[in-house]
Amino acid sequence: MAIITDEQNKFFRLVTKNTEYQMKADNFGVLKHLWYGKHVNTDMDYLLQYPEISFSGNIYEAENDRTYSLNTLPLEYSCEGNGDFRVWALSAEHPDGTRALDLRFADFEVRKGGYAFPGLPAVYSDENETETLEVTLEDACSNICVTLFYGVLEELDIITRAAVITGGRETVYLERAASLCLDIPRGEWEWVHFHGRHAMERVTERAKLVHGVQESSSVRGASSHQQNPAVLLCSPDCTETSGECIGAALMYSGSFSAKIQLDEVDQTRLVMGINPDQFRWELRSGESFYTPEVILSYSADGMEKLSHNFHKVIRNNVCRGQYKLAERPVLINNWEATYFGFDEEKIFNIAKQASELGVDLLVLDDGWFGKRDSDCSGLGDWTVNENKLRGGLGKLVERVTGLGMKFGIWFEPEMISEDSELYHAHPEWAMTIPSRKPIRSRFQLVLDMTNPEVREYLFNSVSAVLKSADISYVKWDFNRHIADWYTPTLGKDNLGEMPHRYVLGLYELLERLTNAFPNVLFEGCSGGGGRFDAGMLYYTPQIWCSDDTDAFERTTIQYGTSFFYPVSAVGSHVSAVPNHQTGRVTPFESRAAVAMAGSFGYELDLNTLSDDEKNAVRGQIARFKKYGELIHNGLYYRLSDPLSDKVAAWEFSDGKDALVQGMVFRTAPTSLQLLVKLRGLDPDKNYRLDGTDFTASGAALMSGGYLLPRTWGDYVSFELYFRQI
Ligand code: DGJ
């Protein structure tokens, strides 16, 4: 039993294999957070403190007791106007303009199985894998209710959290409605977040918490390249393999906020959910507002264990469809090979060479439709450009599939070019503010995904293409952020609903299309990894990780991505040198080693390679297929930090075998050989390095390590396969 309740004392314990979470409603009905950490098997109420901190609000029922304050107690869900001056999870404007709320325990329910809310992605599972606790709190004055949902996946050490806000006596406007409030009254914490920019996503940054609020957020209408909706709190001594950490990943692809506050008495609060800066939601009596879900995990054994928990839950309980655990096709994408300059012969020749070398799938990227000879025009017109693809799409698909390859195609459904037939027919479908000139980005505007007519058009036009030929894969791109928040479908008082309604519209369309085409592999993309989040992974089991295909830079991007997201979710390709984003030249094998730590493919014209390089491609594909099971189903270990070490090294292991790959950055003369220490092996077993006579015990390889071969030149990769004997 993962959820243990003590009804009389209103005490709730969520117990997973290695973790325990506790909360309790006190005599005032205030739901206090007691614990999230290792198993303790004790009511942790005894650790609560009631300090008298001046300028803290005291609830009226506390009478003359100045020590009872919601400003200092750890709470399960904080709200505005009750004397708690820390970050609020919930704020609402009442009809009289006031904003106070005071949530007290009303009810609870425990049941088998998970939960899901209308129109939102959610962690799913077998009935026996999850138990759900619902705790309802009520504001007596307004009758507004908040039901806190806790989904407990015992085996995976995962707890999901979300909130449902139900309207009370009168209509109110929600001004913030977070998914998660997590108070941690004990200990010193640091935080890790993942920042970046286009073509440099998810750079890991770890910092000591400072007093006040630190935030990871987006106001871009997408989860963004700039900050990722996943954060980590860790003890200062936390490493990959030791120390405490808590991870929280929001299943949401729009504007988000994760605020971490270190308060006046050194307590920590994390509030995570839809970004309140772009949110105002009319909540009528009896109606419910559903927040997106947060996936939470705790590890007492460092970040590696935490990452493994997230990788498992995302692979097994977030990603869906026939590809979620299946071997992914090795693909060739024509983007960096041709950009917009192609015709059917050029594409066919790329496919032909690729098929001869063992590639499974050709992806025809941007430029195949409408008047799309550059990025200035054509978006929205999802019909083939026969000036480029003479004979039509069907003919090209037939020729490519005739080679024994699968065919995939690029769309950017949410966008519209002013220079397009769609814009001339429906200018009102583009998001623009009537009294202003629109903001352009990559010359394009965004379609109003809150409008059902737009979604219907997109469903029909994308479906028509997918039905017109034997298409097995879709790349779903999104190449700008949203500034012009206006829709004629909502009145002026409700425009604050638009950013969230946009995401709901996107999810509805993705749900419809993925259901209509269950055999198609959908890959997410947003100028690379600008919408790399657990929400998108519910619809698209892999996401193009970054537009930066430079193998050296990719080690940093993929390192940051790996804290929450599994390797199978990471689209990663071998591209040409000098690299198109950085001009850097890295060896061919190094580019392959880095791309193999993902869902593997190529993004160059293989016809331009020498015979030796073509043979290398054959070998790389064969190796990826040989190791594919271990790479995607094994556990992933970060063996070094590419931001600070001389080497990027990672390992895939199932405990029996281990594949260690990586790249050396700073080759130095007259120095000792670099060393990597393996992890996840059986210390008592011996391992042989493939292709050599070298053997060592798991204990030796993990404690002592393995000396990397000397390298000549920079960015040289290594690949070591240790087999248990
Ligand atoms: C951005 C993507 O990340 C690229 O791979 C490519 O598809 C371009 N868009 C096409 O416009």
mmCIF file of C-alpha atoms and ligand atoms in Angstrom, residues 335 365-366 410 442 475 477 479 525 527-528 544 547, ligand 1:
data_model
loop_
_atom_site.group_PDB
_atom_site.id
_atom_site.type_symbol
_atom_site.label_atom_id
_atom_site.label_comp_id
_atom_site.label_asym_id
_atom_site.label_seq_id
_atom_site.Cartn_x
_atom_site.Cartn_y
_atom_site.Cartn_z
ATOM 1 C CA TRP A 335 17.815 20.020 -43.880
ATOM 2 C CA ASP A 365 12.381 18.708 -44.109
ATOM 3 C CA ASP A 366 11.157 22.276 -44.632
ATOM 4 C CA TRP A 410 8.257 18.038 -41.870
ATOM 5 C CA ARG A 442 11.536 34.355 -38.676
ATOM 6 C CA LYS A 475 8.623 16.180 -37.659
ATOM 7 C CA ASP A 477 8.332 22.089 -35.774
ATOM 8 C CA ASN A 479 9.984 28.189 -34.983
ATOM 9 C CA CYS A 525 10.897 20.130 -32.589
ATOM 10 C CA GLY A 527 13.976 25.310 -33.660
ATOM 11 C CA GLY A 528 15.699 22.262 -32.138
ATOM 12 C CA TRP A 544 14.987 17.099 -32.037
ATOM 13 C CA ASP A 547 19.699 22.893 -33.995
HETATM 14 C C1 DGJ B 1 14.187 24.267 -37.268
HETATM 15 C C2 DGJ B 1 14.549 22.835 -37.063
HETATM 16 O O1 DGJ B 1 15.108 22.638 -35.810
HETATM 17 C C3 DGJ B 1 15.475 22.400 -38.178
HETATM 18 O O2 DGJ B 1 15.907 21.088 -37.957
HETATM 19 C C4 DGJ B 1 14.750 22.531 -39.472
HETATM 20 O O3 DGJ B 1 13.660 21.654 -39.496
HETATM 21 C C5 DGJ B 1 14.290 23.964 -39.666
HETATM 22 N N1 DGJ B 1 13.539 24.429 -38.539
HETATM 23 C C6 DGJ B 1 13.463 24.091 -40.915
HETATM 24 O O4 DGJ B 1 12.918 25.325 -41.041
#
